[in-house]
Amino acid sequence: MAWLSVTLETDCAHAEALADALMEGGALSATIEDAAAGTAEEKPQFGEPGSITTPGWDRSRIAALFDPAADIAACVAAAADAVGLAERPSYSVEEVAEQNWVQLTQSQFEPIRISDRLWIVPSWHDAPDPDAVNLVLDPGMAFGTGSHPTTRLCLEWLERSVQPGQSLLDYGCGSGILAIAAAKLGAVPVTGVDIDPQAVVAAEANAERNAVSARFLDSAAPLAGQFDLVVANILANPLRALAPAICGYVRAGGHLALSGILAEQAAELIDIYAPWIPLAVADTREGWVCLAGRKPGGSAC
């Protein structure tokens, strides 16, 4: 059986609501992407680091999948009316052959090699190197599947930095990938916090799947104590605002790593954190940086 793929464009303000309205009107799925993708006007969305953002593009393309018996014109008209569009959007319809959608989706996610000994492996794949430190992690609702440059930067920093028995805080834990990696590298105890309750639930499930011990909390919950290592893979704006709090969680002599920072933002973040912890660029990848430094005082570790 062939399905019908309906494609239409709208503005950023209506894209999410229109996609939801199409789903409510009978669409089996609806995805949103940059209508300018692949052109000079394409705008990247830097959403993976554990921070709530407002995604959107000046013009968004919605692709919705419908049963072949659906009245497409009526569905599009009803969705446009539901979200208050002044004009009905034009659309195109294409037949899509029936496929094994689960298999197709899974085939897009292969194991990711972070280093010689660190891999991220989807649960449906065999580990390419069973003797490596393998993080079993599937794409999901929470940020952090390992494909984003900032996540890789932090994983590489953890591999270089974690010593068995050190305590670690993953501030803005998303899927829990950094906390889980730290635990597998020998950190203990490991704690993660996130502003998104869904991320906390996902992180707990991922830790259980990886058979590691880690505690995950909503960022609104009280968090006491200091840690040998603190890593925060969020974005520049929350890193600016949270500098005193984040630095307060690092014990004297402990280490801090920050990412989710574009290269051109590095100098400003280094200046902001200077009163508490001297930071420097530890590594760069695809225009992103990881800043790291040691808090003065205490014994070196």
mmCIF file of C-alpha atoms in Angstrom:
data_model
loop_
_atom_site.group_PDB
_atom_site.id
_atom_site.type_symbol
_atom_site.label_atom_id
_atom_site.label_comp_id
_atom_site.label_asym_id
_atom_site.label_seq_id
_atom_site.Cartn_x
_atom_site.Cartn_y
_atom_site.Cartn_z
ATOM 1 C CA MET A 1 0.000 0.000 0.000
ATOM 2 C CA ALA A 2 1.261 3.504 -0.847
ATOM 3 C CA TRP A 3 0.972 6.388 1.606
ATOM 4 C CA LEU A 4 0.532 10.053 0.764
ATOM 5 C CA SER A 5 3.276 12.484 1.735
ATOM 6 C CA VAL A 6 1.973 16.063 1.905
ATOM 7 C CA THR A 7 4.479 18.922 1.937
ATOM 8 C CA LEU A 8 3.653 22.554 2.687
ATOM 9 C CA GLU A 9 5.423 25.668 3.954
ATOM 10 C CA THR A 10 4.544 28.190 6.619
ATOM 11 C CA ASP A 11 6.216 30.722 8.906
ATOM 12 C CA CYS A 12 7.987 29.989 12.177
ATOM 13 C CA ALA A 13 5.127 31.281 14.334
ATOM 14 C CA HIS A 14 2.636 28.738 12.944
ATOM 15 C CA ALA A 15 4.808 25.729 12.075
ATOM 16 C CA GLU A 16 4.494 23.709 15.281
ATOM 17 C CA ALA A 17 0.801 24.419 15.722
ATOM 18 C CA LEU A 18 0.092 23.581 12.082
ATOM 19 C CA ALA A 19 1.965 20.283 12.336
ATOM 20 C CA ASP A 20 -0.045 19.430 15.466
ATOM 21 C CA ALA A 21 -3.299 20.357 13.715
ATOM 22 C CA LEU A 22 -2.449 18.098 10.772
ATOM 23 C CA MET A 23 -1.846 15.254 13.227
ATOM 24 C CA GLU A 24 -5.171 15.926 14.912
ATOM 25 C CA GLY A 25 -6.775 15.943 11.463
ATOM 26 C CA GLY A 26 -5.555 12.462 10.601
ATOM 27 C CA ALA A 27 -1.888 12.663 9.653
ATOM 28 C CA LEU A 28 0.099 9.615 10.737
ATOM 29 C CA SER A 29 3.216 11.739 11.297
ATOM 30 C CA ALA A 30 4.374 15.317 10.778
ATOM 31 C CA THR A 31 7.922 16.677 10.741
ATOM 32 C CA ILE A 32 9.242 20.246 10.548
ATOM 33 C CA GLU A 33 12.472 21.326 8.842
ATOM 34 C CA ASP A 34 14.075 24.458 7.444
ATOM 35 C CA ALA A 35 12.463 25.295 4.100
ATOM 36 C CA ALA A 36 15.844 26.721 3.074
ATOM 37 C CA ALA A 37 17.767 23.534 3.934
ATOM 38 C CA GLY A 38 20.571 22.922 1.475
ATOM 39 C CA THR A 39 20.751 26.563 0.395
ATOM 40 C CA ALA A 40 22.858 29.534 1.474
ATOM 41 C CA GLU A 41 19.908 30.706 3.621
ATOM 42 C CA GLU A 42 19.863 27.528 5.741
ATOM 43 C CA LYS A 43 19.863 28.313 9.467
ATOM 44 C CA PRO A 44 21.261 25.688 11.880
ATOM 45 C CA GLN A 45 19.374 24.997 15.085
ATOM 46 C CA PHE A 46 21.818 24.450 17.944
ATOM 47 C CA GLY A 47 19.396 22.591 20.162
ATOM 48 C CA GLU A 48 21.099 19.466 21.389
ATOM 49 C CA PRO A 49 22.878 20.709 24.520
ATOM 50 C CA GLY A 50 20.601 20.385 27.541
ATOM 51 C CA SER A 51 18.803 23.678 27.336
ATOM 52 C CA ILE A 52 15.241 24.603 26.473
ATOM 53 C CA THR A 53 15.260 26.640 23.281
ATOM 54 C CA THR A 54 12.647 27.902 20.843
ATOM 55 C CA PRO A 55 13.389 26.203 17.527
ATOM 56 C CA GLY A 56 12.148 27.577 14.245
ATOM 57 C CA TRP A 57 13.085 29.031 10.914
ATOM 58 C CA ASP A 58 11.842 32.040 8.969
ATOM 59 C CA ARG A 59 10.136 29.578 6.615
ATOM 60 C CA SER A 60 9.422 26.055 7.808
ATOM 61 C CA ARG A 61 8.611 23.031 5.678
ATOM 62 C CA ILE A 62 6.130 20.525 7.092
ATOM 63 C CA ALA A 63 5.994 16.991 5.727
ATOM 64 C CA ALA A 64 2.946 15.017 6.836
ATOM 65 C CA LEU A 65 2.130 11.375 6.059
ATOM 66 C CA PHE A 66 -1.502 10.430 5.362
ATOM 67 C CA ASP A 67 -3.518 7.328 4.611
ATOM 68 C CA PRO A 68 -4.247 7.188 0.854
ATOM 69 C CA ALA A 69 -7.994 7.464 1.523
ATOM 70 C CA ALA A 70 -7.619 10.802 3.354
ATOM 71 C CA ASP A 71 -9.201 13.980 1.967
ATOM 72 C CA ILE A 72 -5.991 15.997 1.819
ATOM 73 C CA ALA A 73 -7.573 19.296 0.769
ATOM 74 C CA ALA A 74 -10.052 19.156 3.650
ATOM 75 C CA CYS A 75 -7.346 18.197 6.167
ATOM 76 C CA VAL A 76 -5.058 21.045 5.135
ATOM 77 C CA ALA A 77 -7.925 23.556 5.134
ATOM 78 C CA ALA A 78 -9.104 22.479 8.586
ATOM 79 C CA ALA A 79 -5.578 22.645 9.999
ATOM 80 C CA ALA A 80 -5.003 26.116 8.536
ATOM 81 C CA ASP A 81 -8.277 27.354 10.027
ATOM 82 C CA ALA A 82 -7.451 25.797 13.388
ATOM 83 C CA VAL A 83 -4.203 27.762 13.725
ATOM 84 C CA GLY A 84 -5.610 31.010 12.347
ATOM 85 C CA LEU A 85 -3.773 31.251 9.029
ATOM 86 C CA ALA A 86 -5.181 34.073 6.930
ATOM 87 C CA GLU A 87 -4.453 32.173 3.719
ATOM 88 C CA ARG A 88 -4.583 28.466 3.006
ATOM 89 C CA PRO A 89 -1.049 27.214 2.364
ATOM 90 C CA SER A 90 -0.298 25.588 -0.969
ATOM 91 C CA TYR A 91 0.889 22.010 -0.773
ATOM 92 C CA SER A 92 2.203 19.126 -2.840
ATOM 93 C CA VAL A 93 1.288 15.449 -2.580
ATOM 94 C CA GLU A 94 3.549 12.504 -3.362
ATOM 95 C CA GLU A 95 2.944 8.783 -3.082
ATOM 96 C CA VAL A 96 5.322 6.964 -0.750
ATOM 97 C CA ALA A 97 5.732 3.209 -0.986
ATOM 98 C CA GLU A 98 5.043 1.191 2.140
ATOM 99 C CA GLN A 99 8.213 0.498 4.112
ATOM 100 C CA ASN A 100 9.340 -0.991 7.365
ATOM 101 C CA TRP A 101 9.468 2.374 9.131
ATOM 102 C CA VAL A 102 11.073 1.026 12.310
ATOM 103 C CA GLN A 103 13.830 -0.654 10.334
ATOM 104 C CA LEU A 104 14.290 2.452 8.178
ATOM 105 C CA THR A 105 14.575 4.713 11.225
ATOM 106 C CA GLN A 106 16.986 2.411 12.999
ATOM 107 C CA SER A 107 19.202 2.192 9.925
ATOM 108 C CA GLN A 108 19.875 5.940 10.212
ATOM 109 C CA PHE A 109 21.582 5.498 13.595
ATOM 110 C CA GLU A 110 24.838 3.570 13.577
ATOM 111 C CA PRO A 111 27.337 3.139 16.430
ATOM 112 C CA ILE A 112 29.430 6.277 16.989
ATOM 113 C CA ARG A 113 33.123 5.900 17.759
ATOM 114 C CA ILE A 114 34.253 8.591 20.184
ATOM 115 C CA SER A 115 37.768 7.231 20.719
ATOM 116 C CA ASP A 116 39.716 3.981 20.688
ATOM 117 C CA ARG A 117 37.942 2.825 23.847
ATOM 118 C CA LEU A 118 34.656 4.776 23.906
ATOM 119 C CA TRP A 119 31.623 4.029 21.693
ATOM 120 C CA ILE A 120 27.943 4.998 21.621
ATOM 121 C CA VAL A 121 25.887 2.005 20.511
ATOM 122 C CA PRO A 122 22.116 1.957 19.773
ATOM 123 C CA SER A 123 20.390 -0.904 21.559
ATOM 124 C CA TRP A 124 19.539 -2.692 18.304
ATOM 125 C CA HIS A 125 23.212 -2.877 17.248
ATOM 126 C CA ASP A 126 25.939 -5.231 18.377
ATOM 127 C CA ALA A 127 28.884 -3.374 19.874
ATOM 128 C CA PRO A 128 31.646 -3.067 17.237
ATOM 129 C CA ASP A 129 34.205 -3.539 20.030
ATOM 130 C CA PRO A 130 32.806 -5.577 22.942
ATOM 131 C CA ASP A 131 35.882 -4.773 25.028
ATOM 132 C CA ALA A 132 35.418 -0.998 24.687
ATOM 133 C CA VAL A 133 33.496 1.283 27.029
ATOM 134 C CA ASN A 134 30.139 1.043 25.244
ATOM 135 C CA LEU A 135 27.345 3.507 26.014
ATOM 136 C CA VAL A 136 24.005 1.962 25.030
ATOM 137 C CA LEU A 137 21.852 4.903 24.031
ATOM 138 C CA ASP A 138 18.940 5.242 21.633
ATOM 139 C CA PRO A 139 17.660 8.452 20.005
ATOM 140 C CA GLY A 140 14.849 9.804 22.135
ATOM 141 C CA MET A 141 13.079 12.878 23.449
ATOM 142 C CA ALA A 142 15.919 14.124 25.608
ATOM 143 C CA PHE A 143 18.927 15.934 24.188
ATOM 144 C CA GLY A 144 22.176 14.073 23.835
ATOM 145 C CA THR A 145 22.632 11.092 21.523
ATOM 146 C CA GLY A 146 26.324 11.714 20.929
ATOM 147 C CA SER A 147 26.129 13.007 17.379
ATOM 148 C CA HIS A 148 26.414 16.705 18.255
ATOM 149 C CA PRO A 149 29.954 18.176 18.364
ATOM 150 C CA THR A 150 29.491 19.533 21.889
ATOM 151 C CA THR A 151 28.578 16.111 23.249
ATOM 152 C CA ARG A 152 31.629 14.581 21.614
ATOM 153 C CA LEU A 153 33.847 17.322 23.043
ATOM 154 C CA CYS A 154 32.575 16.601 26.547
ATOM 155 C CA LEU A 155 32.921 12.838 26.145
ATOM 156 C CA GLU A 156 36.501 13.284 24.994
ATOM 157 C CA TRP A 157 37.192 15.563 27.975
ATOM 158 C CA LEU A 158 35.697 13.018 30.363
ATOM 159 C CA GLU A 159 37.831 10.238 28.929
ATOM 160 C CA ARG A 160 40.948 12.348 29.511
ATOM 161 C CA SER A 161 39.910 13.622 32.930
ATOM 162 C CA VAL A 162 37.961 11.044 34.934
ATOM 163 C CA GLN A 163 39.943 9.157 37.551
ATOM 164 C CA PRO A 164 38.314 6.200 39.347
ATOM 165 C CA GLY A 165 36.605 7.248 42.559
ATOM 166 C CA GLN A 166 36.089 10.909 41.646
ATOM 167 C CA SER A 167 32.660 12.449 42.147
ATOM 168 C CA LEU A 168 30.975 14.075 39.155
ATOM 169 C CA LEU A 169 28.079 16.431 38.462
ATOM 170 C CA ASP A 170 26.519 16.571 34.986
ATOM 171 C CA TYR A 171 24.749 19.946 34.989
ATOM 172 C CA GLY A 172 22.082 19.933 32.252
ATOM 173 C CA CYS A 173 22.264 16.174 31.823
ATOM 174 C CA GLY A 174 19.778 15.703 28.953
ATOM 175 C CA SER A 175 19.766 11.999 28.103
ATOM 176 C CA GLY A 176 22.358 11.351 30.803
ATOM 177 C CA ILE A 177 25.026 10.410 28.286
ATOM 178 C CA LEU A 178 27.844 12.310 30.020
ATOM 179 C CA ALA A 179 26.932 11.073 33.486
ATOM 180 C CA ILE A 180 26.694 7.491 32.210
ATOM 181 C CA ALA A 181 30.032 7.778 30.417
ATOM 182 C CA ALA A 182 31.648 9.156 33.582
ATOM 183 C CA ALA A 183 30.247 6.305 35.653
ATOM 184 C CA LYS A 184 31.555 3.742 33.167
ATOM 185 C CA LEU A 185 34.940 5.453 33.292
ATOM 186 C CA GLY A 186 35.026 5.025 37.071
ATOM 187 C CA ALA A 187 33.498 8.194 38.532
ATOM 188 C CA VAL A 188 31.540 7.694 41.746
ATOM 189 C CA PRO A 189 29.189 9.041 42.934
ATOM 190 C CA VAL A 190 27.641 10.506 39.764
ATOM 191 C CA THR A 191 24.810 13.045 39.794
ATOM 192 C CA GLY A 192 22.918 14.667 36.926
ATOM 193 C CA VAL A 193 20.440 17.552 36.971
ATOM 194 C CA ASP A 194 18.214 18.969 34.242
ATOM 195 C CA ILE A 195 15.476 21.576 33.910
ATOM 196 C CA ASP A 196 13.386 19.198 31.756
ATOM 197 C CA PRO A 197 11.510 16.448 33.673
ATOM 198 C CA GLN A 198 11.441 14.309 30.527
ATOM 199 C CA ALA A 199 15.231 14.435 30.433
ATOM 200 C CA VAL A 200 15.435 13.232 34.029
ATOM 201 C CA VAL A 201 13.162 10.275 33.243
ATOM 202 C CA ALA A 202 15.148 9.440 30.095
ATOM 203 C CA ALA A 203 18.468 9.709 31.938
ATOM 204 C CA GLU A 204 17.285 7.353 34.688
ATOM 205 C CA ALA A 205 16.153 4.805 32.088
ATOM 206 C CA ASN A 206 19.428 5.095 30.179
ATOM 207 C CA ALA A 207 21.472 4.621 33.344
ATOM 208 C CA GLU A 208 19.508 1.480 34.166
ATOM 209 C CA ARG A 209 20.005 0.178 30.628
ATOM 210 C CA ASN A 210 23.740 0.733 30.983
ATOM 211 C CA ALA A 211 23.835 -0.884 34.430
ATOM 212 C CA VAL A 212 25.485 2.123 36.071
ATOM 213 C CA SER A 213 24.727 3.881 39.334
ATOM 214 C CA ALA A 214 23.809 7.558 38.905
ATOM 215 C CA ARG A 215 21.335 9.904 40.553
ATOM 216 C CA PHE A 216 19.298 12.295 38.398
ATOM 217 C CA LEU A 217 17.365 15.285 39.750
ATOM 218 C CA ASP A 218 15.140 18.068 38.523
ATOM 219 C CA SER A 219 17.158 21.290 38.676
ATOM 220 C CA ALA A 220 14.483 22.778 40.948
ATOM 221 C CA ALA A 221 15.330 20.196 43.631
ATOM 222 C CA PRO A 222 17.931 21.112 46.273
ATOM 223 C CA LEU A 223 21.454 19.982 45.424
ATOM 224 C CA ALA A 224 24.073 20.152 48.151
ATOM 225 C CA GLY A 225 27.764 19.429 48.164
ATOM 226 C CA GLN A 226 30.703 19.866 45.830
ATOM 227 C CA PHE A 227 32.218 17.590 43.220
ATOM 228 C CA ASP A 228 35.637 16.662 41.902
ATOM 229 C CA LEU A 229 34.425 17.114 38.326
ATOM 230 C CA VAL A 230 31.584 19.233 36.958
ATOM 231 C CA VAL A 231 30.573 19.204 33.304
ATOM 232 C CA ALA A 232 27.895 21.481 31.817
ATOM 233 C CA ASN A 233 26.962 20.943 28.173
ATOM 234 C CA ILE A 234 24.311 23.629 27.828
ATOM 235 C CA LEU A 235 24.229 26.878 25.843
ATOM 236 C CA ALA A 236 26.039 30.192 26.296
ATOM 237 C CA ASN A 237 23.111 32.163 27.755
ATOM 238 C CA PRO A 238 22.382 29.797 30.668
ATOM 239 C CA LEU A 239 26.122 29.337 31.204
ATOM 240 C CA ARG A 240 26.427 33.111 31.646
ATOM 241 C CA ALA A 241 23.560 33.291 34.132
ATOM 242 C CA LEU A 242 24.535 30.175 36.073
ATOM 243 C CA ALA A 243 28.258 30.867 36.443
ATOM 244 C CA PRO A 244 28.252 31.436 40.235
ATOM 245 C CA ALA A 245 26.073 28.380 40.875
ATOM 246 C CA ILE A 246 28.021 26.056 38.571
ATOM 247 C CA CYS A 247 31.368 27.144 40.004
ATOM 248 C CA GLY A 248 29.989 26.684 43.501
ATOM 249 C CA TYR A 249 29.522 22.971 42.817
ATOM 250 C CA VAL A 250 33.224 22.505 41.990
ATOM 251 C CA ARG A 251 35.344 21.677 45.025
ATOM 252 C CA ALA A 252 38.662 23.440 45.590
ATOM 253 C CA GLY A 253 41.158 21.729 43.300
ATOM 254 C CA GLY A 254 38.346 20.233 41.228
ATOM 255 C CA HIS A 255 37.830 20.553 37.489
ATOM 256 C CA LEU A 256 35.108 22.179 35.377
ATOM 257 C CA ALA A 257 34.292 21.672 31.692
ATOM 258 C CA LEU A 258 31.770 23.765 29.754
ATOM 259 C CA SER A 259 30.431 23.234 26.262
ATOM 260 C CA GLY A 260 27.515 24.313 24.107
ATOM 261 C CA ILE A 261 29.693 27.348 23.335
ATOM 262 C CA LEU A 262 30.438 28.684 19.871
ATOM 263 C CA ALA A 263 34.050 29.623 19.190
ATOM 264 C CA GLU A 264 33.220 33.321 19.038
ATOM 265 C CA GLN A 265 31.602 33.124 22.500
ATOM 266 C CA ALA A 266 34.612 31.530 24.214
ATOM 267 C CA ALA A 267 36.455 34.694 25.262
ATOM 268 C CA GLU A 268 33.354 36.164 26.899
ATOM 269 C CA LEU A 269 32.638 32.967 28.851
ATOM 270 C CA ILE A 270 36.268 32.758 29.996
ATOM 271 C CA ASP A 271 35.995 36.329 31.336
ATOM 272 C CA ILE A 272 32.686 35.609 33.095
ATOM 273 C CA TYR A 273 34.062 32.529 34.895
ATOM 274 C CA ALA A 274 37.450 34.095 35.702
ATOM 275 C CA PRO A 275 36.466 35.285 39.232
ATOM 276 C CA TRP A 276 35.924 31.648 40.272
ATOM 277 C CA ILE A 277 37.761 29.324 37.871
ATOM 278 C CA PRO A 278 40.349 30.145 35.192
ATOM 279 C CA LEU A 279 39.211 28.477 31.978
ATOM 280 C CA ALA A 280 40.907 27.890 28.650
ATOM 281 C CA VAL A 281 39.883 26.279 25.379
ATOM 282 C CA ALA A 282 40.449 22.552 25.861
ATOM 283 C CA ASP A 283 39.307 21.477 22.398
ATOM 284 C CA THR A 284 37.309 22.605 19.362
ATOM 285 C CA ARG A 285 35.061 20.855 16.863
ATOM 286 C CA GLU A 286 33.034 22.235 13.952
ATOM 287 C CA GLY A 287 32.900 25.758 15.362
ATOM 288 C CA TRP A 288 32.116 24.668 18.939
ATOM 289 C CA VAL A 289 34.502 24.737 21.890
ATOM 290 C CA CYS A 290 34.986 22.983 25.194
ATOM 291 C CA LEU A 291 36.333 25.212 27.971
ATOM 292 C CA ALA A 292 38.024 23.583 30.944
ATOM 293 C CA GLY A 293 39.927 24.606 34.041
ATOM 294 C CA ARG A 294 40.814 23.782 37.643
ATOM 295 C CA LYS A 295 39.390 25.603 40.631
ATOM 296 C CA PRO A 296 42.155 27.155 42.768
ATOM 297 C CA GLY A 297 42.900 25.640 46.165
ATOM 298 C CA GLY A 298 42.835 22.097 47.410
ATOM 299 C CA SER A 299 45.068 19.361 46.099
ATOM 300 C CA ALA A 300 45.614 18.769 42.391
ATOM 301 C CA CYS A 301 43.750 15.838 40.902
#
